Amino acid sequence: MGPDISFRDNFTDLNSLDAVKKAGRKGDKQALREVARQFEAMFVQQMLKTMRATEDVFAEGNFTQSSEMKFHRDLLDQQMSLQLTKGRGMGLAEVLYRELDRSYGKMLPQAGKSSTGISAAESSPKTIAPATAATIDTETTKPADKDGFIDRIFEQARQAAEKLGVAVEGILAQAALETGWGRAVIHNEKGESSNNLFNIKAGGDWQGDVVSRRVKEFRGEEAYQEQAQFRDYPDLTAAFEDLVQFLSKPRYQHAVNTGSAAHYGQALQQAGYATDPHYAEKIARIATDPEFKQAVARNLL
């Protein structure tokens, strides 16, 4: 009997994709079935979000509808999406599995290690496109291409995560948070991307190019605007390499080798990486988002 890679009972289990990754590399078709089940859970949560949005229209002005209440309601919905798709679920997972098996099932038995000990999936180079989003607020109403964003940066994020000893979900969630899923990467005066996915500022020790932008900072819970200088990278590879070097400082020693995305975010916030008092909470929320997990799972196969 193969390893159990079914859904975990708790959506906050950020390591739940490890077994899927291993099974996919071994050519286990159960990996395809699990990807299909996770997609169904994502679909269910999107339905719940739509229902909640309709409910919010009628609840406008209700003193019980606080941001804290909505946050915990979202957590409940994420957990509910897992429970509703257990077992036979809604049937969508089975249909999707059949389609995946028809397209990829025959390829799985050939998946294996090359003579160098590296799997075909690991050795295949990925083309990383530079970020091209305009300098806009991360809370823009422009739809986020979450899948496309993760696909573009996944390989560099994986390499950085391995060097830092953290979950790749943590690096990806941080980049998504800092750039609004790639829609708000800082640009220079020429309209060129800075490739600064982590909004690292240009301190006195930075010898490279810089780009200026007015940003939101926090003093406790109070937000304010300030003009700040940020590092400007020639490409995404340089951005990820600098992140690894930046987090190797003693100040961030508790952020590396932490394993989970949640612990990574908490350690960054405690070390003062960002002034946002909810920085760690936002990273954890992104890392447990079904659509995010679905995109990560697809890249891990």
PDB file of C-alpha atoms in Angstrom:
ATOM      1  CA  MET A   1       0.000   0.000   0.000  1.00  0.00           C
ATOM      2  CA  GLY A   2       1.364   3.427  -0.960  1.00  0.00           C
ATOM      3  CA  PRO A   3       1.695   6.398   1.367  1.00  0.00           C
ATOM      4  CA  ASP A   4      -1.452   8.227   2.447  1.00  0.00           C
ATOM      5  CA  ILE A   5      -1.538  11.537   0.618  1.00  0.00           C
ATOM      6  CA  SER A   6      -5.178  12.376   1.217  1.00  0.00           C
ATOM      7  CA  PHE A   7      -6.313  15.719   2.564  1.00  0.00           C
ATOM      8  CA  ARG A   8      -5.296  16.547   6.101  1.00  0.00           C
ATOM      9  CA  ASP A   9      -8.103  17.285   8.562  1.00  0.00           C
ATOM     10  CA  ASN A  10      -6.851  20.826   9.194  1.00  0.00           C
ATOM     11  CA  PHE A  11      -6.286  23.394   6.443  1.00  0.00           C
ATOM     12  CA  THR A  12      -3.484  25.004   8.494  1.00  0.00           C
ATOM     13  CA  ASP A  13      -1.243  21.985   7.896  1.00  0.00           C
ATOM     14  CA  LEU A  14       1.205  23.701   5.532  1.00  0.00           C
ATOM     15  CA  ASN A  15       3.236  20.525   4.989  1.00  0.00           C
ATOM     16  CA  SER A  16       0.339  18.635   3.427  1.00  0.00           C
ATOM     17  CA  LEU A  17       1.805  18.896  -0.078  1.00  0.00           C
ATOM     18  CA  ASP A  18       5.034  17.049   0.708  1.00  0.00           C
ATOM     19  CA  ALA A  19       3.486  13.612   0.246  1.00  0.00           C
ATOM     20  CA  VAL A  20       1.877  14.713  -3.033  1.00  0.00           C
ATOM     21  CA  LYS A  21       5.266  15.898  -4.275  1.00  0.00           C
ATOM     22  CA  LYS A  22       6.949  12.597  -3.411  1.00  0.00           C
ATOM     23  CA  ALA A  23       4.164  10.502  -4.917  1.00  0.00           C
ATOM     24  CA  GLY A  24       4.238  12.529  -8.136  1.00  0.00           C
ATOM     25  CA  ARG A  25       7.956  11.967  -8.568  1.00  0.00           C
ATOM     26  CA  LYS A  26       7.499   8.234  -8.020  1.00  0.00           C
ATOM     27  CA  GLY A  27       4.826   8.056 -10.707  1.00  0.00           C
ATOM     28  CA  ASP A  28       1.979   7.351  -8.270  1.00  0.00           C
ATOM     29  CA  LYS A  29      -1.377   8.143  -9.890  1.00  0.00           C
ATOM     30  CA  GLN A  30      -2.750   8.935  -6.455  1.00  0.00           C
ATOM     31  CA  ALA A  31      -0.922  12.246  -6.805  1.00  0.00           C
ATOM     32  CA  LEU A  32      -3.199  13.167  -9.726  1.00  0.00           C
ATOM     33  CA  ARG A  33      -6.252  12.216  -7.683  1.00  0.00           C
ATOM     34  CA  GLU A  34      -5.104  14.396  -4.795  1.00  0.00           C
ATOM     35  CA  VAL A  35      -4.498  17.370  -7.088  1.00  0.00           C
ATOM     36  CA  ALA A  36      -8.053  16.921  -8.389  1.00  0.00           C
ATOM     37  CA  ARG A  37      -9.414  16.842  -4.831  1.00  0.00           C
ATOM     38  CA  GLN A  38      -7.551  20.008  -3.921  1.00  0.00           C
ATOM     39  CA  PHE A  39      -8.976  21.734  -6.986  1.00  0.00           C
ATOM     40  CA  GLU A  40     -12.474  20.724  -5.883  1.00  0.00           C
ATOM     41  CA  ALA A  41     -11.796  22.202  -2.441  1.00  0.00           C
ATOM     42  CA  MET A  42     -10.641  25.425  -4.082  1.00  0.00           C
ATOM     43  CA  PHE A  43     -13.827  25.481  -6.183  1.00  0.00           C
ATOM     44  CA  VAL A  44     -15.973  25.003  -3.073  1.00  0.00           C
ATOM     45  CA  GLN A  45     -14.214  27.828  -1.279  1.00  0.00           C
ATOM     46  CA  GLN A  46     -14.767  30.158  -4.235  1.00  0.00           C
ATOM     47  CA  MET A  47     -18.487  29.355  -4.009  1.00  0.00           C
ATOM     48  CA  LEU A  48     -18.417  30.127  -0.294  1.00  0.00           C
ATOM     49  CA  LYS A  49     -16.650  33.432  -0.979  1.00  0.00           C
ATOM     50  CA  THR A  50     -19.347  34.390  -3.473  1.00  0.00           C
ATOM     51  CA  MET A  51     -22.051  33.534  -0.971  1.00  0.00           C
ATOM     52  CA  ARG A  52     -20.289  35.538   1.736  1.00  0.00           C
ATOM     53  CA  ALA A  53     -19.946  38.524  -0.594  1.00  0.00           C
ATOM     54  CA  THR A  54     -23.695  38.480  -1.192  1.00  0.00           C
ATOM     55  CA  GLU A  55     -24.299  38.237   2.541  1.00  0.00           C
ATOM     56  CA  ASP A  56     -22.003  41.221   3.178  1.00  0.00           C
ATOM     57  CA  VAL A  57     -24.182  43.442   0.995  1.00  0.00           C
ATOM     58  CA  PHE A  58     -27.153  42.924   3.305  1.00  0.00           C
ATOM     59  CA  ALA A  59     -24.999  43.087   6.441  1.00  0.00           C
ATOM     60  CA  GLU A  60     -23.482  46.473   5.603  1.00  0.00           C
ATOM     61  CA  GLY A  61     -23.544  48.707   8.652  1.00  0.00           C
ATOM     62  CA  ASN A  62     -23.995  45.808  11.049  1.00  0.00           C
ATOM     63  CA  PHE A  63     -21.679  46.362  14.017  1.00  0.00           C
ATOM     64  CA  THR A  64     -20.990  42.603  14.237  1.00  0.00           C
ATOM     65  CA  GLN A  65     -19.350  42.578  10.788  1.00  0.00           C
ATOM     66  CA  SER A  66     -15.856  43.593  11.941  1.00  0.00           C
ATOM     67  CA  SER A  67     -12.630  42.815  10.074  1.00  0.00           C
ATOM     68  CA  GLU A  68     -11.738  40.336  12.825  1.00  0.00           C
ATOM     69  CA  MET A  69     -15.070  38.570  12.415  1.00  0.00           C
ATOM     70  CA  LYS A  70     -14.556  38.342   8.644  1.00  0.00           C
ATOM     71  CA  PHE A  71     -11.038  36.990   9.107  1.00  0.00           C
ATOM     72  CA  HIS A  72     -12.204  34.168  11.383  1.00  0.00           C
ATOM     73  CA  ARG A  73     -15.149  33.528   9.075  1.00  0.00           C
ATOM     74  CA  ASP A  74     -12.691  33.067   6.194  1.00  0.00           C
ATOM     75  CA  LEU A  75     -10.718  30.577   8.274  1.00  0.00           C
ATOM     76  CA  LEU A  76     -13.924  28.662   8.980  1.00  0.00           C
ATOM     77  CA  ASP A  77     -14.802  28.611   5.276  1.00  0.00           C
ATOM     78  CA  GLN A  78     -11.372  27.230   4.380  1.00  0.00           C
ATOM     79  CA  GLN A  79     -11.816  24.428   6.892  1.00  0.00           C
ATOM     80  CA  MET A  80     -15.360  23.816   5.686  1.00  0.00           C
ATOM     81  CA  SER A  81     -14.160  23.482   2.085  1.00  0.00           C
ATOM     82  CA  LEU A  82     -11.941  20.588   3.180  1.00  0.00           C
ATOM     83  CA  GLN A  83     -14.744  18.862   5.057  1.00  0.00           C
ATOM     84  CA  LEU A  84     -17.219  19.215   2.174  1.00  0.00           C
ATOM     85  CA  THR A  85     -14.820  17.628  -0.320  1.00  0.00           C
ATOM     86  CA  LYS A  86     -13.851  14.622   1.773  1.00  0.00           C
ATOM     87  CA  GLY A  87     -14.853  11.194   0.522  1.00  0.00           C
ATOM     88  CA  ARG A  88     -16.874  11.413  -2.692  1.00  0.00           C
ATOM     89  CA  GLY A  89     -17.244  15.168  -2.336  1.00  0.00           C
ATOM     90  CA  MET A  90     -19.262  16.893  -5.044  1.00  0.00           C
ATOM     91  CA  GLY A  91     -18.071  14.663  -7.876  1.00  0.00           C
ATOM     92  CA  LEU A  92     -15.984  17.361  -9.549  1.00  0.00           C
ATOM     93  CA  ALA A  93     -12.709  15.840  -8.337  1.00  0.00           C
ATOM     94  CA  GLU A  94     -13.476  12.503  -9.970  1.00  0.00           C
ATOM     95  CA  VAL A  95     -14.246  14.142 -13.324  1.00  0.00           C
ATOM     96  CA  LEU A  96     -11.068  16.210 -13.180  1.00  0.00           C
ATOM     97  CA  TYR A  97      -9.009  13.176 -12.165  1.00  0.00           C
ATOM     98  CA  ARG A  98     -10.179  11.281 -15.238  1.00  0.00           C
ATOM     99  CA  GLU A  99      -9.141  14.175 -17.464  1.00  0.00           C
ATOM    100  CA  LEU A 100      -5.737  14.458 -15.764  1.00  0.00           C
ATOM    101  CA  ASP A 101      -5.203  10.733 -15.995  1.00  0.00           C
ATOM    102  CA  ARG A 102      -6.062  10.790 -19.691  1.00  0.00           C
ATOM    103  CA  SER A 103      -3.558  13.608 -20.316  1.00  0.00           C
ATOM    104  CA  TYR A 104      -0.764  12.778 -17.882  1.00  0.00           C
ATOM    105  CA  GLY A 105      -1.385   9.288 -16.548  1.00  0.00           C
ATOM    106  CA  LYS A 106       0.654   7.577 -19.241  1.00  0.00           C
ATOM    107  CA  MET A 107       3.605   9.855 -18.550  1.00  0.00           C
ATOM    108  CA  LEU A 108       3.886   9.055 -14.842  1.00  0.00           C
ATOM    109  CA  PRO A 109       5.453   5.560 -15.081  1.00  0.00           C
ATOM    110  CA  GLN A 110       8.362   7.061 -17.046  1.00  0.00           C
ATOM    111  CA  ALA A 111       9.061   9.623 -14.351  1.00  0.00           C
ATOM    112  CA  GLY A 112      12.278   8.731 -12.572  1.00  0.00           C
ATOM    113  CA  LYS A 113      15.869   9.616 -11.899  1.00  0.00           C
ATOM    114  CA  SER A 114      18.402  10.337 -14.595  1.00  0.00           C
ATOM    115  CA  SER A 115      21.970   9.061 -14.521  1.00  0.00           C
ATOM    116  CA  THR A 116      22.880  12.116 -12.457  1.00  0.00           C
ATOM    117  CA  GLY A 117      20.332  11.225  -9.773  1.00  0.00           C
ATOM    118  CA  ILE A 118      18.074  14.169 -10.650  1.00  0.00           C
ATOM    119  CA  SER A 119      14.504  13.579 -11.762  1.00  0.00           C
ATOM    120  CA  ALA A 120      13.379  14.734 -15.185  1.00  0.00           C
ATOM    121  CA  ALA A 121      11.024  17.254 -13.596  1.00  0.00           C
ATOM    122  CA  GLU A 122      13.843  18.688 -11.484  1.00  0.00           C
ATOM    123  CA  SER A 123      16.363  18.904 -14.313  1.00  0.00           C
ATOM    124  CA  SER A 124      14.044  20.605 -16.825  1.00  0.00           C
ATOM    125  CA  PRO A 125      14.818  24.336 -16.915  1.00  0.00           C
ATOM    126  CA  LYS A 126      11.946  26.764 -16.394  1.00  0.00           C
ATOM    127  CA  THR A 127      11.648  30.023 -18.275  1.00  0.00           C
ATOM    128  CA  ILE A 128      11.207  32.866 -15.813  1.00  0.00           C
ATOM    129  CA  ALA A 129       9.525  35.919 -17.239  1.00  0.00           C
ATOM    130  CA  PRO A 130      10.330  39.303 -15.704  1.00  0.00           C
ATOM    131  CA  ALA A 131       7.583  41.039 -13.789  1.00  0.00           C
ATOM    132  CA  THR A 132       5.764  43.609 -15.928  1.00  0.00           C
ATOM    133  CA  ALA A 133       3.032  44.872 -13.607  1.00  0.00           C
ATOM    134  CA  ALA A 134       2.486  48.608 -13.327  1.00  0.00           C
ATOM    135  CA  THR A 135       3.286  50.437 -10.111  1.00  0.00           C
ATOM    136  CA  ILE A 136      -0.156  50.186  -8.546  1.00  0.00           C
ATOM    137  CA  ASP A 137      -1.561  49.639  -5.080  1.00  0.00           C
ATOM    138  CA  THR A 138      -1.470  45.997  -3.995  1.00  0.00           C
ATOM    139  CA  GLU A 139      -5.159  46.309  -3.128  1.00  0.00           C
ATOM    140  CA  THR A 140      -6.071  47.017  -6.771  1.00  0.00           C
ATOM    141  CA  THR A 141      -9.292  45.539  -8.107  1.00  0.00           C
ATOM    142  CA  LYS A 142      -7.431  44.151 -11.138  1.00  0.00           C
ATOM    143  CA  PRO A 143      -7.836  40.337 -11.086  1.00  0.00           C
ATOM    144  CA  ALA A 144      -4.777  38.496  -9.810  1.00  0.00           C
ATOM    145  CA  ASP A 145      -3.231  35.817 -12.018  1.00  0.00           C
ATOM    146  CA  LYS A 146      -2.164  33.670  -9.082  1.00  0.00           C
ATOM    147  CA  ASP A 147      -1.301  30.627 -11.166  1.00  0.00           C
ATOM    148  CA  GLY A 148       0.783  32.631 -13.621  1.00  0.00           C
ATOM    149  CA  PHE A 149       2.634  34.451 -10.856  1.00  0.00           C
ATOM    150  CA  ILE A 150       3.579  31.256  -9.030  1.00  0.00           C
ATOM    151  CA  ASP A 151       4.552  29.522 -12.276  1.00  0.00           C
ATOM    152  CA  ARG A 152       6.935  32.361 -13.162  1.00  0.00           C
ATOM    153  CA  ILE A 153       8.825  32.430  -9.884  1.00  0.00           C
ATOM    154  CA  PHE A 154       8.444  28.896  -8.543  1.00  0.00           C
ATOM    155  CA  GLU A 155      11.862  27.502  -9.489  1.00  0.00           C
ATOM    156  CA  GLN A 156      13.797  30.463  -8.035  1.00  0.00           C
ATOM    157  CA  ALA A 157      11.602  30.374  -4.928  1.00  0.00           C
ATOM    158  CA  ARG A 158      12.263  26.662  -4.481  1.00  0.00           C
ATOM    159  CA  GLN A 159      16.026  27.161  -4.700  1.00  0.00           C
ATOM    160  CA  ALA A 160      15.928  30.066  -2.242  1.00  0.00           C
ATOM    161  CA  ALA A 161      13.753  28.065   0.153  1.00  0.00           C
ATOM    162  CA  GLU A 162      16.219  25.173   0.125  1.00  0.00           C
ATOM    163  CA  LYS A 163      19.132  27.503   0.901  1.00  0.00           C
ATOM    164  CA  LEU A 164      17.227  29.168   3.742  1.00  0.00           C
ATOM    165  CA  GLY A 165      15.725  25.981   5.141  1.00  0.00           C
ATOM    166  CA  VAL A 166      12.144  27.213   4.909  1.00  0.00           C
ATOM    167  CA  ALA A 167       9.017  25.968   3.144  1.00  0.00           C
ATOM    168  CA  VAL A 168       8.750  27.146  -0.457  1.00  0.00           C
ATOM    169  CA  GLU A 169       5.177  28.178   0.398  1.00  0.00           C
ATOM    170  CA  GLY A 170       6.638  30.795   2.746  1.00  0.00           C
ATOM    171  CA  ILE A 171       8.792  32.406   0.049  1.00  0.00           C
ATOM    172  CA  LEU A 172       5.965  32.331  -2.497  1.00  0.00           C
ATOM    173  CA  ALA A 173       3.399  33.724  -0.054  1.00  0.00           C
ATOM    174  CA  GLN A 174       5.762  36.536   0.939  1.00  0.00           C
ATOM    175  CA  ALA A 175       6.344  37.508  -2.703  1.00  0.00           C
ATOM    176  CA  ALA A 176       2.594  37.405  -3.361  1.00  0.00           C
ATOM    177  CA  LEU A 177       1.911  39.623  -0.353  1.00  0.00           C
ATOM    178  CA  GLU A 178       4.641  42.157  -1.129  1.00  0.00           C
ATOM    179  CA  THR A 179       3.661  42.579  -4.791  1.00  0.00           C
ATOM    180  CA  GLY A 180      -0.065  41.880  -4.866  1.00  0.00           C
ATOM    181  CA  TRP A 181       0.534  38.688  -6.849  1.00  0.00           C
ATOM    182  CA  GLY A 182       2.968  40.468  -9.161  1.00  0.00           C
ATOM    183  CA  ARG A 183       0.633  43.358 -10.006  1.00  0.00           C
ATOM    184  CA  ALA A 184       2.475  45.951  -7.910  1.00  0.00           C
ATOM    185  CA  VAL A 185       6.172  45.298  -8.456  1.00  0.00           C
ATOM    186  CA  ILE A 186       8.005  48.617  -8.099  1.00  0.00           C
ATOM    187  CA  HIS A 187       9.046  50.214 -11.419  1.00  0.00           C
ATOM    188  CA  ASN A 188      11.662  52.874 -12.115  1.00  0.00           C
ATOM    189  CA  GLU A 189      11.136  56.191 -13.900  1.00  0.00           C
ATOM    190  CA  LYS A 190      11.596  54.477 -17.270  1.00  0.00           C
ATOM    191  CA  GLY A 191       8.768  52.085 -16.509  1.00  0.00           C
ATOM    192  CA  GLU A 192      11.134  49.143 -16.102  1.00  0.00           C
ATOM    193  CA  SER A 193      10.535  46.556 -13.398  1.00  0.00           C
ATOM    194  CA  SER A 194      12.838  46.605 -10.384  1.00  0.00           C
ATOM    195  CA  ASN A 195      12.245  42.844  -9.988  1.00  0.00           C
ATOM    196  CA  ASN A 196      12.128  43.549  -6.243  1.00  0.00           C
ATOM    197  CA  LEU A 197       9.553  40.949  -5.220  1.00  0.00           C
ATOM    198  CA  PHE A 198      10.251  41.342  -1.502  1.00  0.00           C
ATOM    199  CA  ASN A 199      10.401  45.156  -1.264  1.00  0.00           C
ATOM    200  CA  ILE A 200      13.869  45.159   0.302  1.00  0.00           C
ATOM    201  CA  LYS A 201      14.952  48.743   0.945  1.00  0.00           C
ATOM    202  CA  ALA A 202      18.271  50.162  -0.233  1.00  0.00           C
ATOM    203  CA  GLY A 203      20.209  50.790   2.961  1.00  0.00           C
ATOM    204  CA  GLY A 204      23.695  52.216   3.318  1.00  0.00           C
ATOM    205  CA  ASP A 205      25.285  48.863   2.515  1.00  0.00           C
ATOM    206  CA  TRP A 206      23.537  48.548  -0.865  1.00  0.00           C
ATOM    207  CA  GLN A 207      25.837  49.289  -3.822  1.00  0.00           C
ATOM    208  CA  GLY A 208      23.409  48.547  -6.655  1.00  0.00           C
ATOM    209  CA  ASP A 209      20.724  50.554  -8.449  1.00  0.00           C
ATOM    210  CA  VAL A 210      17.823  52.020  -6.495  1.00  0.00           C
ATOM    211  CA  VAL A 211      14.254  53.020  -7.245  1.00  0.00           C
ATOM    212  CA  SER A 212      12.079  55.398  -5.234  1.00  0.00           C
ATOM    213  CA  ARG A 213       8.459  54.911  -4.314  1.00  0.00           C
ATOM    214  CA  ARG A 214       5.929  56.309  -1.860  1.00  0.00           C
ATOM    215  CA  VAL A 215       4.806  53.457   0.382  1.00  0.00           C
ATOM    216  CA  LYS A 216       2.586  52.690   3.343  1.00  0.00           C
ATOM    217  CA  GLU A 217       4.269  52.078   6.700  1.00  0.00           C
ATOM    218  CA  PHE A 218       2.877  51.476  10.192  1.00  0.00           C
ATOM    219  CA  ARG A 219       3.425  52.770  13.709  1.00  0.00           C
ATOM    220  CA  GLY A 220       1.591  50.146  15.675  1.00  0.00           C
ATOM    221  CA  GLU A 221      -1.852  49.993  14.042  1.00  0.00           C
ATOM    222  CA  GLU A 222      -1.581  53.508  12.565  1.00  0.00           C
ATOM    223  CA  ALA A 223      -0.675  53.687   8.865  1.00  0.00           C
ATOM    224  CA  TYR A 224       1.207  56.549   7.217  1.00  0.00           C
ATOM    225  CA  GLN A 225       2.883  57.313   3.874  1.00  0.00           C
ATOM    226  CA  GLU A 226       6.586  57.912   3.258  1.00  0.00           C
ATOM    227  CA  GLN A 227       9.011  58.100   0.341  1.00  0.00           C
ATOM    228  CA  ALA A 228      11.511  55.226   0.426  1.00  0.00           C
ATOM    229  CA  GLN A 229      14.411  53.882  -1.642  1.00  0.00           C
ATOM    230  CA  PHE A 230      14.293  50.256  -2.761  1.00  0.00           C
ATOM    231  CA  ARG A 231      16.780  47.909  -4.386  1.00  0.00           C
ATOM    232  CA  ASP A 232      16.603  47.579  -8.162  1.00  0.00           C
ATOM    233  CA  TYR A 233      17.622  44.187  -9.587  1.00  0.00           C
ATOM    234  CA  PRO A 234      18.539  43.315 -13.189  1.00  0.00           C
ATOM    235  CA  ASP A 235      16.407  40.154 -13.088  1.00  0.00           C
ATOM    236  CA  LEU A 236      14.434  37.859 -10.794  1.00  0.00           C
ATOM    237  CA  THR A 237      17.392  35.563 -10.181  1.00  0.00           C
ATOM    238  CA  ALA A 238      19.331  38.459  -8.647  1.00  0.00           C
ATOM    239  CA  ALA A 239      16.317  39.324  -6.478  1.00  0.00           C
ATOM    240  CA  PHE A 240      16.090  35.824  -5.007  1.00  0.00           C
ATOM    241  CA  GLU A 241      19.853  35.576  -4.493  1.00  0.00           C
ATOM    242  CA  ASP A 242      19.794  38.884  -2.610  1.00  0.00           C
ATOM    243  CA  LEU A 243      16.883  37.694  -0.460  1.00  0.00           C
ATOM    244  CA  VAL A 244      18.930  34.677   0.622  1.00  0.00           C
ATOM    245  CA  GLN A 245      21.900  36.901   1.451  1.00  0.00           C
ATOM    246  CA  PHE A 246      19.694  39.470   3.198  1.00  0.00           C
ATOM    247  CA  LEU A 247      18.027  36.884   5.443  1.00  0.00           C
ATOM    248  CA  SER A 248      21.389  35.332   6.303  1.00  0.00           C
ATOM    249  CA  LYS A 249      22.072  38.272   8.627  1.00  0.00           C
ATOM    250  CA  PRO A 250      22.042  37.508  12.382  1.00  0.00           C
ATOM    251  CA  ARG A 251      18.927  39.661  12.725  1.00  0.00           C
ATOM    252  CA  TYR A 252      16.904  37.043  10.827  1.00  0.00           C
ATOM    253  CA  GLN A 253      18.487  33.919  12.294  1.00  0.00           C
ATOM    254  CA  HIS A 254      15.137  32.774  13.680  1.00  0.00           C
ATOM    255  CA  ALA A 255      13.448  33.114  10.275  1.00  0.00           C
ATOM    256  CA  VAL A 256      15.699  30.586   8.521  1.00  0.00           C
ATOM    257  CA  ASN A 257      15.512  26.837   9.069  1.00  0.00           C
ATOM    258  CA  THR A 258      11.970  27.275  10.382  1.00  0.00           C
ATOM    259  CA  GLY A 259      10.201  24.826   8.078  1.00  0.00           C
ATOM    260  CA  SER A 260       6.611  26.033   7.767  1.00  0.00           C
ATOM    261  CA  ALA A 261       5.399  29.194   6.061  1.00  0.00           C
ATOM    262  CA  ALA A 262       3.554  30.276   9.207  1.00  0.00           C
ATOM    263  CA  HIS A 263       6.682  30.123  11.363  1.00  0.00           C
ATOM    264  CA  TYR A 264       8.670  31.880   8.643  1.00  0.00           C
ATOM    265  CA  GLY A 265       6.210  34.779   8.563  1.00  0.00           C
ATOM    266  CA  GLN A 266       6.097  35.052  12.345  1.00  0.00           C
ATOM    267  CA  ALA A 267       9.897  35.146  12.589  1.00  0.00           C
ATOM    268  CA  LEU A 268      10.124  37.832   9.896  1.00  0.00           C
ATOM    269  CA  GLN A 269       7.607  40.016  11.708  1.00  0.00           C
ATOM    270  CA  GLN A 270       9.318  39.564  15.061  1.00  0.00           C
ATOM    271  CA  ALA A 271      12.654  40.518  13.488  1.00  0.00           C
ATOM    272  CA  GLY A 272      11.145  43.724  12.105  1.00  0.00           C
ATOM    273  CA  TYR A 273      11.226  42.830   8.415  1.00  0.00           C
ATOM    274  CA  ALA A 274       7.992  44.775   7.907  1.00  0.00           C
ATOM    275  CA  THR A 275       6.105  47.340   9.977  1.00  0.00           C
ATOM    276  CA  ASP A 276       2.689  45.884   9.158  1.00  0.00           C
ATOM    277  CA  PRO A 277       1.407  44.447  12.466  1.00  0.00           C
ATOM    278  CA  HIS A 278      -0.496  41.763  10.540  1.00  0.00           C
ATOM    279  CA  TYR A 279       2.394  40.723   8.274  1.00  0.00           C
ATOM    280  CA  ALA A 280       2.706  37.168   9.613  1.00  0.00           C
ATOM    281  CA  GLU A 281      -1.052  36.682   9.613  1.00  0.00           C
ATOM    282  CA  LYS A 282      -1.281  37.703   5.952  1.00  0.00           C
ATOM    283  CA  ILE A 283       1.520  35.341   4.895  1.00  0.00           C
ATOM    284  CA  ALA A 284      -0.178  32.454   6.691  1.00  0.00           C
ATOM    285  CA  ARG A 285      -3.522  33.295   5.080  1.00  0.00           C
ATOM    286  CA  ILE A 286      -2.019  33.279   1.572  1.00  0.00           C
ATOM    287  CA  ALA A 287      -0.138  30.030   2.252  1.00  0.00           C
ATOM    288  CA  THR A 288      -3.370  28.271   3.201  1.00  0.00           C
ATOM    289  CA  ASP A 289      -5.448  29.658   0.333  1.00  0.00           C
ATOM    290  CA  PRO A 290      -6.772  26.714  -1.760  1.00  0.00           C
ATOM    291  CA  GLU A 291      -5.951  28.396  -5.076  1.00  0.00           C
ATOM    292  CA  PHE A 292      -2.405  29.061  -3.870  1.00  0.00           C
ATOM    293  CA  LYS A 293      -1.970  25.476  -2.684  1.00  0.00           C
ATOM    294  CA  GLN A 294      -3.336  24.171  -5.976  1.00  0.00           C
ATOM    295  CA  ALA A 295      -0.769  26.180  -7.962  1.00  0.00           C
ATOM    296  CA  VAL A 296       2.078  25.031  -5.710  1.00  0.00           C
ATOM    297  CA  ALA A 297       0.967  21.404  -5.960  1.00  0.00           C
ATOM    298  CA  ARG A 298       0.968  21.570  -9.742  1.00  0.00           C
ATOM    299  CA  ASN A 299       4.553  22.869  -9.785  1.00  0.00           C
ATOM    300  CA  LEU A 300       5.681  20.197  -7.336  1.00  0.00           C
ATOM    301  CA  LEU A 301       4.511  17.353  -9.564  1.00  0.00           C
TER     302      LEU A 301
END
